[in-house]
Each structure stands twice: as structure tokens, then as C-alpha cells.
XYZ file of C-alpha atoms in Angstrom:
627
model
C 25.263 86.959 166.333
C 21.499 87.256 165.646
C 21.794 84.936 162.649
C 23.809 82.434 164.688
C 21.207 82.477 167.476
C 18.409 81.904 164.940
C 20.199 78.860 163.529
C 20.771 77.545 167.034
C 17.088 77.912 167.883
C 16.150 76.375 164.546
C 18.440 73.393 165.154
C 16.864 72.749 168.521
C 13.414 72.678 166.921
C 14.434 69.678 164.770
C 14.037 65.969 165.376
C 17.122 63.772 164.816
C 15.791 62.492 161.488
C 15.459 66.073 160.244
C 18.981 66.927 161.373
C 20.228 63.998 159.305
C 18.236 65.333 156.369
C 19.816 68.756 156.780
C 23.260 67.183 156.640
C 22.337 65.472 153.370
C 20.987 68.780 152.065
C 24.297 70.476 152.870
C 26.094 67.791 150.888
C 23.771 68.416 147.944
C 24.722 72.082 148.159
C 28.433 71.191 148.095
C 27.989 69.024 145.000
C 25.498 71.375 143.346
C 27.744 72.896 140.685
C 28.895 69.509 139.429
C 25.313 68.182 139.363
C 24.100 71.223 137.457
C 26.440 70.275 134.635
C 24.175 67.340 133.859
C 21.400 69.759 132.845
C 23.410 71.296 130.033
C 21.463 71.006 126.807
C 18.544 69.183 128.470
C 15.148 69.471 126.810
C 11.699 68.769 128.203
C 10.048 67.486 125.049
C 6.645 68.161 123.558
C 3.903 69.825 125.563
C 0.573 68.127 126.124
C -2.247 70.424 125.010
C -4.858 68.995 127.351
C -3.441 70.660 130.458
C -4.427 73.106 131.651
C -7.925 72.752 130.213
C -8.856 76.015 128.492
C -12.328 77.121 127.462
C -12.702 79.109 124.235
C -12.281 82.877 124.546
C -15.866 83.338 123.399
C -17.060 81.704 126.641
C -15.249 84.210 128.868
C -17.505 86.551 130.874
C -17.269 90.199 129.904
C -16.160 91.221 133.426
C -13.135 88.934 133.114
C -12.231 90.160 129.608
C -12.511 93.791 130.703
C -10.509 93.174 133.877
C -7.741 91.346 132.014
C -7.566 94.075 129.352
C -7.272 96.835 131.970
C -4.616 95.050 133.994
C -2.574 94.101 130.918
C -2.590 97.740 129.839
C -1.320 98.769 133.282
C 1.393 96.083 133.271
C 2.600 97.181 129.838
C 2.729 100.760 131.126
C 4.884 99.648 134.071
C 2.140 99.937 136.719
C 2.008 96.621 138.534
C -0.457 95.864 141.313
C 0.993 93.424 143.833
C 0.491 92.119 147.364
C -2.919 93.411 148.344
C -3.104 96.615 146.331
C 0.385 98.161 146.124
C 0.813 99.939 142.803
C 4.501 99.902 142.010
C 6.436 101.267 139.072
C 8.283 98.484 137.266
C 10.655 98.751 134.322
C 10.082 96.810 131.120
C 11.496 94.236 131.519
C 11.549 94.413 135.316
C 14.593 94.575 137.540
C 14.195 91.064 138.910
C 16.438 91.738 141.905
C 14.860 94.943 143.219
C 12.242 95.223 145.956
C 9.552 97.146 144.040
C 8.012 98.565 147.236
C 11.125 99.935 148.943
C 13.086 100.454 145.726
C 16.122 98.700 147.221
C 18.074 96.524 144.818
C 20.185 93.535 145.785
C 21.759 92.598 142.490
C 24.008 89.586 142.956
C 25.110 86.569 140.979
C 26.312 84.709 144.054
C 25.117 81.121 144.528
C 21.765 81.045 146.291
C 23.254 78.748 148.923
C 25.551 81.572 150.066
C 22.783 84.185 150.420
C 20.750 84.899 153.557
C 17.390 86.268 152.428
C 16.534 86.959 156.083
C 19.219 89.624 156.271
C 18.863 92.082 153.402
C 19.551 95.835 153.468
C 17.246 97.679 155.883
C 13.763 98.086 154.404
C 14.070 95.349 151.773
C 11.857 92.270 151.986
C 12.639 89.233 149.795
C 8.932 88.439 149.619
C 8.367 91.538 147.465
C 11.270 90.612 145.196
C 9.987 87.070 144.823
C 6.512 88.354 143.975
C 7.458 89.803 140.604
C 9.492 86.678 139.800
C 6.521 84.373 140.330
C 5.335 85.493 136.853
C 1.756 86.226 137.884
C 1.814 89.317 135.666
C 3.221 87.234 132.814
C 0.125 85.024 133.061
C -2.091 88.123 133.016
C -0.385 89.245 129.803
C -0.852 85.757 128.351
C -4.548 85.920 129.303
C -4.803 89.226 127.424
C -3.243 87.596 124.371
C -5.660 84.652 124.619
C -8.875 86.503 125.477
C -8.326 89.846 123.748
C -5.930 89.013 120.927
C -3.436 91.502 122.368
C -0.240 90.906 120.382
C 1.751 93.441 122.396
C 0.897 91.561 125.586
C 1.979 88.281 123.996
C 5.322 89.695 122.889
C 5.927 91.286 126.292
C 5.152 88.057 128.159
C 7.738 86.137 126.117
C 10.285 88.955 126.346
C 9.893 89.106 130.153
C 10.478 85.364 130.469
C 13.499 85.427 128.170
C 14.975 88.310 130.141
C 14.343 86.560 133.473
C 16.084 83.381 132.324
C 19.104 85.313 131.070
C 19.492 87.244 134.350
C 18.703 84.466 136.830
C 20.945 81.484 136.058
C 19.757 78.399 137.868
C 20.906 78.350 141.470
C 22.246 81.901 141.544
C 20.743 84.956 143.207
C 17.826 85.763 145.493
C 15.168 84.120 143.304
C 16.588 80.643 143.954
C 16.946 80.833 147.753
C 13.548 79.228 148.447
C 12.503 76.079 146.570
C 8.863 77.183 146.676
C 9.580 80.108 144.354
C 10.617 77.970 141.345
C 7.658 75.726 142.200
C 5.278 78.669 141.828
C 7.046 79.761 138.653
C 6.398 76.309 137.195
C 2.651 76.683 137.805
C 2.528 80.126 136.211
C 4.769 79.152 133.303
C 2.558 76.135 132.628
C -0.456 78.420 132.282
C 1.398 81.115 130.354
C 2.783 78.543 127.898
C -0.661 77.046 127.308
C -2.348 80.421 126.775
C 0.382 81.793 124.524
C 0.524 78.604 122.472
C -3.153 78.866 121.560
C -2.928 82.648 121.139
C -0.473 82.224 118.274
C 2.833 83.147 119.900
C 6.043 82.101 118.145
C 6.266 78.334 118.813
C 10.041 78.285 118.465
C 10.508 80.887 121.207
C 8.009 79.076 123.422
C 9.742 75.740 122.928
C 13.105 77.318 123.704
C 11.688 78.860 126.872
C 10.232 75.519 127.966
C 13.631 73.862 127.544
C 15.378 76.641 129.488
C 12.792 76.807 132.306
C 11.196 73.430 132.959
C 14.198 71.069 133.350
C 16.247 73.259 135.744
C 13.194 74.356 137.719
C 11.946 70.788 138.185
C 15.428 69.564 139.046
C 15.982 72.329 141.588
C 12.591 71.996 143.295
C 12.883 68.224 143.636
C 16.479 68.423 144.870
C 15.723 71.060 147.529
C 12.067 70.429 148.351
C 11.021 71.240 151.918
C 10.972 68.560 154.598
C 10.748 68.146 158.344
C 9.667 71.225 160.278
C 9.871 73.320 157.081
C 7.263 71.239 155.254
C 4.392 73.700 155.439
C 2.687 75.464 152.515
C 6.128 75.630 150.867
C 6.043 71.888 150.235
C 2.524 72.165 148.805
C 3.787 74.835 146.398
C 6.795 72.774 145.383
C 4.792 69.600 144.745
C 2.027 71.495 142.954
C 4.591 73.083 140.641
C 6.130 69.726 139.766
C 2.703 68.163 139.155
C 1.525 71.016 136.917
C 4.730 70.930 134.879
C 4.568 67.134 134.542
C 0.927 67.317 133.458
C 1.855 69.592 130.560
C 5.293 68.144 129.748
C 5.442 64.387 130.447
C 9.204 64.637 129.970
C 9.457 66.758 133.131
C 9.341 63.583 135.222
C 12.920 62.900 134.082
C 14.062 65.811 136.241
C 11.991 65.120 139.365
C 9.793 62.056 139.960
C 6.905 60.181 138.308
C 3.614 62.029 138.583
C 2.126 59.179 140.624
C 4.773 59.626 143.311
C 4.268 63.382 143.293
C 0.517 62.920 143.646
C 0.912 60.597 146.611
C 3.196 63.072 148.354
C 0.810 65.948 147.736
C -2.218 64.059 149.038
C -0.276 63.111 152.152
C 0.434 66.786 152.734
C -3.228 67.717 152.245
C -4.077 65.367 155.111
C -1.206 66.709 157.206
C -1.763 70.434 156.644
C -5.567 70.694 156.736
C -7.571 69.668 159.785
C -10.406 67.208 159.226
C -12.847 70.118 159.605
C -11.145 71.858 156.669
C -9.154 74.585 158.392
C -5.490 75.010 157.607
C -3.144 74.212 160.476
C -0.907 77.215 159.801
C -3.585 79.431 161.396
C -3.486 82.121 158.725
C -6.690 82.732 156.755
C -5.045 83.977 153.578
C -2.503 81.176 153.806
C -5.490 78.838 153.955
C -6.725 80.185 150.604
C -3.223 80.108 149.110
C -2.680 76.467 150.130
C -6.164 75.528 148.921
C -5.528 77.078 145.505
C -2.209 75.251 145.189
C -3.989 71.961 145.823
C -6.712 72.741 143.278
C -4.179 73.290 140.483
C -2.261 70.169 141.456
C -5.341 67.949 141.564
C -6.353 69.174 138.116
C -2.995 67.886 136.849
C -3.352 64.410 138.350
C -5.167 61.481 136.713
C -8.676 61.456 138.193
C -8.379 57.819 139.245
C -5.304 58.592 141.337
C -7.076 61.123 143.575
C -8.193 59.615 146.868
C -11.847 60.551 147.669
C -10.641 61.517 151.140
C -8.418 64.168 149.565
C -11.350 65.613 147.640
C -13.474 65.621 150.773
C -10.781 67.318 152.841
C -10.431 70.064 150.229
C -14.217 70.423 149.954
C -14.224 71.057 153.673
C -11.367 73.531 153.264
C -13.449 75.412 150.698
C -16.478 75.512 152.989
C -14.322 76.697 155.879
C -12.994 79.636 153.872
C -16.443 80.600 152.593
C -17.804 80.600 156.168
C -14.926 82.384 157.868
C -13.846 85.100 155.409
C -15.548 88.505 155.436
C -14.818 89.565 151.858
C -15.690 93.265 151.974
C -13.166 94.168 154.706
C -11.329 90.909 155.438
C -8.741 91.714 158.168
C -7.559 88.102 158.031
C -6.083 86.404 161.071
C -2.520 85.076 161.200
C 0.133 85.739 158.588
C -1.098 87.052 155.267
C 1.020 88.258 152.374
C -2.024 88.687 150.074
C -0.526 86.313 147.512
C -2.338 84.421 144.778
C -1.037 81.459 142.822
C -2.314 82.531 139.387
C -4.661 85.408 138.456
C -7.965 83.585 138.015
C -10.078 86.492 139.299
C -11.649 89.338 137.350
C -10.633 91.967 139.902
C -7.869 91.427 142.469
C -9.611 93.864 144.846
C -12.637 91.559 144.936
C -10.679 88.317 145.084
C -12.058 86.979 148.431
C -15.605 87.725 147.284
C -15.030 85.952 143.953
C -13.614 82.897 145.739
C -16.512 82.841 148.204
C -19.086 83.044 145.405
C -17.389 80.272 143.422
C -17.171 77.974 146.443
C -20.845 78.548 147.277
C -21.901 77.684 143.731
C -23.404 81.063 142.915
C -20.819 82.108 140.358
C -21.980 80.597 137.066
C -20.498 82.709 134.318
C -17.821 84.160 136.613
C -14.071 84.408 136.090
C -13.462 81.625 138.619
C -15.901 79.293 136.898
C -14.339 80.106 133.519
C -10.817 79.143 134.590
C -11.566 76.455 137.201
C -14.887 74.951 136.162
C -17.274 73.804 138.881
C -16.315 73.693 142.582
C -15.103 70.395 143.978
C -17.894 67.840 144.123
C -18.643 66.438 147.545
C -18.688 62.687 148.155
C -22.054 61.112 148.922
C -20.908 60.566 152.507
C -19.958 64.227 152.997
C -20.742 65.671 156.404
C -20.711 69.367 157.300
C -17.354 70.048 158.979
C -18.587 72.661 161.451
C -20.782 72.253 164.505
C -23.295 74.457 166.279
C -22.186 75.812 169.659
C -24.248 78.302 171.671
C -25.348 80.107 168.496
C -21.878 79.970 166.949
C -20.650 77.980 163.974
C -17.585 76.290 165.421
C -14.759 74.613 163.542
C -13.569 72.807 166.639
C -10.318 71.301 165.335
C -9.110 74.468 163.638
C -10.333 76.548 166.564
C -12.289 79.235 164.726
C -15.891 80.201 165.524
C -18.099 82.600 163.547
C -21.505 84.061 164.284
C -23.971 86.431 162.667
C -26.594 88.130 164.803
C -28.600 91.012 163.331
C -26.062 93.432 161.843
C -23.172 91.896 163.782
C -20.653 89.450 162.390
C -18.153 87.920 164.802
C -15.054 85.755 164.401
C -13.549 84.239 167.537
C -10.086 82.700 167.566
C -9.928 79.557 169.720
C -6.976 78.059 167.898
C -3.588 76.579 168.753
C -0.571 78.711 167.903
C 0.177 77.193 164.509
C 1.380 74.265 162.409
C 4.196 72.037 163.571
C 6.946 72.764 166.029
C 7.875 76.097 164.485
C 4.293 77.449 164.211
C 5.957 79.637 161.585
C 2.980 81.783 160.575
C 1.139 81.805 163.904
C 0.247 84.953 165.839
C -0.453 85.374 169.566
C -4.176 85.744 168.916
C -5.744 83.128 171.211
C -9.224 84.303 172.334
C -9.021 87.299 169.958
C -12.417 88.555 168.785
C -12.924 90.330 165.440
C -16.165 92.277 164.971
C -17.966 93.613 161.898
C -21.149 95.742 161.915
C -23.210 96.149 158.756
C -20.274 94.730 156.829
C -17.826 97.286 158.231
C -14.857 96.067 160.265
C -15.038 97.508 163.795
C -12.645 95.526 166.010
C -9.850 94.113 163.917
C -7.063 91.616 163.774
C -4.164 93.999 163.088
C -2.700 92.118 160.111
C 0.819 91.037 159.211
C 2.851 94.030 158.067
C 5.800 92.265 156.494
C 8.193 89.382 156.951
C 11.674 90.896 156.903
C 13.117 94.388 156.912
C 10.909 95.744 159.748
C 11.401 93.398 162.693
C 9.889 95.681 165.335
C 6.659 96.085 163.371
C 6.370 92.352 162.777
C 7.089 91.538 166.412
C 4.324 93.915 167.495
C 1.709 92.800 164.969
C 2.199 89.121 165.788
C 2.244 89.651 169.557
C -0.272 89.672 172.407
C -0.437 93.470 172.610
C -1.735 93.789 169.042
C -4.592 91.344 169.698
C -7.443 91.640 172.158
C -7.083 88.336 173.941
C -6.374 89.038 177.644
C -2.640 89.147 178.239
C -0.078 90.071 180.859
C 2.061 93.157 180.211
C 5.702 92.216 180.032
C 5.036 88.528 179.464
C 7.474 86.865 177.047
C 5.508 83.668 176.576
C 5.360 82.219 173.991
C 8.602 83.803 172.828
C 10.053 84.049 169.347
C 13.314 82.320 168.522
C 13.654 84.356 165.326
C 11.703 84.857 162.091
C 9.059 82.157 161.596
C 10.045 80.328 164.771
C 8.265 80.184 168.129
C 10.195 78.590 170.966
C 7.137 77.126 172.729
C 3.401 76.924 172.129
C 0.562 77.994 174.354
C -2.089 75.379 175.067
C -5.127 75.053 172.813
C -8.101 77.033 174.188
C -11.147 74.938 175.060
C -14.850 75.768 174.981
C -17.498 75.499 177.697
C -21.265 75.013 177.331
C -22.084 78.642 178.276
C -20.512 80.392 175.241
C -17.233 80.886 177.064
C -13.718 79.749 176.206
C -10.684 79.153 178.372
C -6.972 79.488 177.672
C -4.527 78.024 180.160
C -1.089 79.583 180.302
C 1.650 77.463 181.812
C 5.147 76.838 180.506
C 5.124 73.448 182.170
C 2.054 72.206 180.299
C 2.602 73.210 176.681
C 4.484 71.581 173.803
C 8.151 72.499 173.732
C 9.450 73.719 170.393
C 13.054 73.918 171.494
C 15.139 73.291 174.537
C 16.543 76.741 175.065
C 14.236 78.301 177.679
C 16.128 78.651 180.918
C 14.526 77.503 184.154
C 14.737 81.049 185.534
C 12.632 82.261 182.609
C 10.266 79.346 182.941
C 9.287 80.393 186.450
C 8.271 83.892 185.287
C 4.991 82.591 183.901
C 2.877 80.786 186.517
C -0.095 78.600 185.668
C -2.972 80.948 184.826
C -6.484 80.401 183.523
C -7.996 83.030 181.222
C -11.737 82.922 180.561
C -13.655 84.937 177.956
C -17.449 84.813 177.614
C -19.315 86.448 174.733
C -23.025 87.298 174.567
C -24.621 88.998 171.589
C -28.095 90.263 170.668
C -29.363 92.371 167.782
C -28.494 95.570 169.637
C -25.509 94.711 171.849
C -22.327 92.687 172.116
C -20.860 91.903 175.547
C -17.449 90.401 176.281
C -16.607 89.351 179.845
C -12.982 88.532 180.652
C -11.810 87.028 183.937
C -8.297 86.020 184.901
C -7.792 86.416 188.642
C -4.573 88.423 188.325
C -3.867 91.844 186.741
C -4.128 91.749 182.951
C -4.672 93.927 179.888
C -6.978 93.905 176.876
C -6.279 96.067 173.821
C -9.270 96.748 171.579
C -7.937 97.841 168.201
C -10.510 99.695 166.111
C -10.444 99.717 162.308
C -8.764 102.860 160.878
C -11.909 104.343 159.300
C -13.702 104.827 162.640
C -13.555 108.060 164.628
C -13.451 107.391 168.374
C -14.167 109.930 171.098
C -14.554 109.623 174.851
C -17.893 110.837 176.224
C -17.941 109.472 179.764
C -15.989 107.511 182.304
C -14.705 104.522 180.322
C -17.340 105.149 177.626
C -16.582 105.872 173.998
C -18.492 106.660 170.815
C -17.426 105.203 167.451
C -18.515 106.961 164.231
C -18.188 105.952 160.610
C -20.255 106.700 157.477
C -23.349 107.735 159.393
C -23.170 104.775 161.775
C -22.606 105.199 165.517
C -21.714 102.625 168.144
C -21.021 103.050 171.838
C -18.348 101.127 173.674
C -18.313 100.884 177.471
C -15.592 99.118 179.460
C -16.191 98.300 183.124
C -13.856 96.922 185.773
C -10.603 98.591 184.835
C -8.738 101.676 183.689
C -9.047 102.611 180.019
C -7.038 104.944 177.813
C -7.700 105.951 174.223
C -4.624 105.929 172.028
C -3.311 105.090 168.580
C -1.531 102.025 167.278
C -0.348 100.539 164.008
C -2.156 97.954 161.917
C -1.609 96.458 158.466
C -4.591 96.581 156.073
C -2.493 94.548 153.631
C 1.015 93.159 153.332
C 3.677 95.858 153.870
C 1.029 98.562 154.196
C 1.004 100.168 157.646
C -1.854 102.347 158.913
C -2.676 104.154 162.128
C -5.857 103.313 164.017
C -7.550 103.954 167.382
C -6.936 101.551 170.243
C -8.592 101.291 173.660
C -6.115 99.940 176.202
C -7.792 98.516 179.285
C -6.092 97.170 182.391
C -7.925 95.300 185.144
C -7.113 93.549 188.390
C -9.075 90.359 187.701
C -12.261 90.984 185.649
C -13.263 93.218 182.725
C -16.574 93.672 180.899
C -16.762 95.332 177.474
C -20.079 96.286 175.820
C -20.466 97.409 172.223
C -23.951 98.764 171.457
C -25.833 100.406 168.610
C -26.079 104.136 169.259
C -27.724 107.180 167.705
C -25.506 109.650 165.893
């Protein structure tokens, strides 16, 4: 029944043209087996050595060589680091159908079209299964062969790929249920093939792998590429994979489309998925980086003359946005984040945001990023800074994110719409949420993502109002989920005022409808309300004033490493690593409790939370204190 309701909600989120497209897609599924017969014996032809462009191993920085050598040794020993720091034990070759975090296997050779990856055994998440089949670790082994001359790594990389192909026939099993996954495999295989070719791997085995991987992967991605309300970062990944494969194997176009057509589609999606100020419309900071990296690899595979300067400028703005908004030491990204990377172009995965930030800002000469990617995107002569100054804040007005540094404070304020498109698939209920860092340490946090499937209650909490500190109404069901990656309606976009305050209006009658399934009786349960938050900050103190006019709640979630104790009426002391802050909340009742947060994907922690309830106004002060 739950699956049926999700499909009903999903259907009602579609425009008529998309419904027609879904009907055509169903027909392609029906005729899939017969069409697959045309791939029998297909070859992709000779590889072009100019893509991807590789610098000589002698030019690699020592930090990169050392990092690659260490990680390759761990991979060969069966210790894989995935998804934001999980160390999982993986067989050699891996079990490609087992969730490495939960240990739950879902071995099946059923057609992908008959599988529902949203409904796996309790505790299993397809995202973790897909992660090891994206071949990121295969690229790391190929890098070890190229940079370090590691023959064992080279042999293992080829053996892993051969084993994957033999156990994942095209179109069968969990690793073919999403067209983005073969798209990402194409990007990683392109890099692995290039590195292993130069490193002296057996050319016959490599050629055989290219013939077994590239034609079916390109055919599948092009046949089932995302469209309509599903055309988010998945479509970027699918197009980027096809472009990268076509750049290395010109014969790949036979199985998808000419590279010029692919490039035009990708550049259209860049304009559609990134705001003019550079922020990603999906409203997830790590998804922003993931989408940006996909576009970088794709653009490198396109003829330079085919890249519209407006595309380069939009991506330059996307790079600047990320560099301004991320806090690399303790990120606590907003929106969905599965801590994924396209290919391992960093020296140390634990320092990945910092390495990206340094590369974007041009201070990374001799770094791993510069070695693999070259220089950051050049800005057109007409380039204008995408952000604006607002009451001491740096505001990305279209994306709806503001950042500010004042003394030892760093603040990030979410003034964004719910998310991209009608589904707002990766959006969280974080409007007006404030994240706070002090001396580089996260203090007040966005609680993270948790996971996608297998723990619905955790995901519902971490994406909801109660996990964020924007003022909200206990018991409110607006906006309400229609199922995984689907919001039924959107709240209005917050707007800013000239006195460093922002306003969010809540009214079911004045927001975009994502589906038609909300009953009138439900609609009346949320009246028109205006929520105002004003923030003032000095070197010594941060003050947040919230006013609503009706009873509301604010939940201040503190980062797990802080110790919090009550020392007065509605006053609290926060301690961490010799630093003390005081937090006073006036105008309501406050209780100190505990709540869950997710430092990284599928990693759940316990942290302090201050739950405040007020009748119409609430003032919160965070001040530097003496320990």
C-alpha cells in the first residue's frame, strides 16, 4: 500500500508531457530484452589517448602519491573507506550486491525493471550498494599503478572490473535500477582505463573490458536517462558519463548520441540546475559540489569551441559559491548529503572540502586537485561577483544562502526555497535555519542527512522542522512528504528586509502545489502565518530574535562534541576543548535534552538540544564566556 501511495503521489507531481514520457519509458522496458540482443558482440573501437589529460607521474605532489599509496594498500587489504569516513570490510573481489555498512545482501539476477530499490530488507540502503559499484576504488588502484608503479594494484583493478561485468549482466540486478549509476561508472572506467593503459596493464584485457563495459553502459544510460521531474543531478551524471566515454572512445556515440548533442543537453542542464548566482537549486551543499564536479569532467571532454561562455561563467560562480559557503573543518552541510565524490582527485578524503576550497581559490599550486584538474575555471572578462552585501552578510540572493564572519564567529543562514523542481527531492525543512561556528568549531548545527532508505523514521526527523532551528509549529504537517524524495507542496521563499531580518510566510493557499492530493480539511489546518527572524552579531555576542505572533518552537541542536549544562533560569554553558560559551534564551520555556544528528551519511550520533517554546516572541543570545 505504501508503494502504491508513493506512485500515486509521484504521478500527481507530473505534467502531462512527462506522463506521456513515462508511458514511452514503460514500452522501452517491455521491449528491453529484444533490444539488448542488438548489443551482442558490439565493440567500442580504439581509445583516444588525449582524454583524460594526464600529467607525468613525476609531476605528482608527494602528498598525493603518499595518500594514493596508503589508500591502495587499504583497498587491497579489504578495508574500504566510503561515504564520509565509514571503514567497511570488503571481500576481494567485492560482493557487488551487499550493503557494506549493514552487511545485508540482496543477491538477485532479476531484471532491474522488476526491482524496487526503495523497498529493500530492513536496514539495507541501495545507496551503499551502489557506492562500491561506482568503481571509485578501482580508480584509486589505477592511480597507484600509474603514480607508484604498483603492479598488484593494477592487477586487482582489472580483476575487480572483470568480476563486476561477469556478475552484473546489463539490465539485471540492483546496480542497473538507476541510470545515473552506469553513468558514474562510465566516468570512473574512463579514468581507470586511461591510467592503466599508461601504467602498462595488459592491453588485451583492457580492450576486452572496454568492449564489455562501454557499449552496454552507454546504450542503457541513453535509453533510460532521466527526464521531467526526475531530471536533477541524476541527469547531469548520466550526460557527464556519456560525454566522458565519448571523449575517450569516439565509437561510443554509436550507442548514445553525437558528443555535440550531449554537450548541448548538459549545458542546458547547467543553466537549469544552478542559479545565476552559482548555487545549486537542489538546496544541498554536498550535492552542489557533486553536481559541480560532474560538470567539470564533462566540460573537459567537450571540444573547447562548443562550450558556451555562459556555461563557464555559471560554473565559475558555482565554484565561488561553494568556496564561500562551505566550512571545511567541520562542514555540517545543509540539505541532503551522501558524502559522494565522482572520482578520487583528492589526496585525503577526510580533507576533501578543504582541498576543493583551496583549488577553487587558486591557492593550491602543486596540490592533488591541480595535478588532476589543472587550473580552476577561468572567468570571462565580463565576470561579476555573484553574491551581494546585505547588512554585513554575504548574500546569495537567488540560492537563498547568507554567510558572515565576525570575530571568531562564522554564520550560515538558510533563506532558501525548499528545493529543485516540483519534487524538491533533496530539500529539507530548514528555512530560516542558522548554523554557527566559533573558532572553526561547529556549535549550532544542521543535523545532516542520515540515510535515504532503510531508516525512514530517522530520515523523516532529520529532514523535518523539528531537527532544524527555524521557528516551527509543533504538530504541523506542512510541507508534507508524499514519500521518499517527494514533497507534496512547497513553502514560500523567505525574503529579506533592510534590518538584517528575514521573513517566511506559511500559507497553503499561497505556495506552489507539487501534487493535487492535499484535502481541503488538511489545508485549513495551517493558517497564513508570518515568521520573522532577526540576527545581530558582534565580536563577543550573537543574538537571534524570533517573532511569530502565535505559539511556536525553536530547537537549537548543538554539535556532539560540546558539553552543555544549565546554570540558571533558561541559561546554559557550552564547553569544548577549553572554550566556553553561554547561551541564554528569553521569552519562553526551555528544556535541555538529547537528539540525533548525522555527522556523515548513515552515521548517527547523539547531541545536546535546547528545545524552546514561546507564545509569540523568543530571543536567544550566544556569548563568549570564561571557563
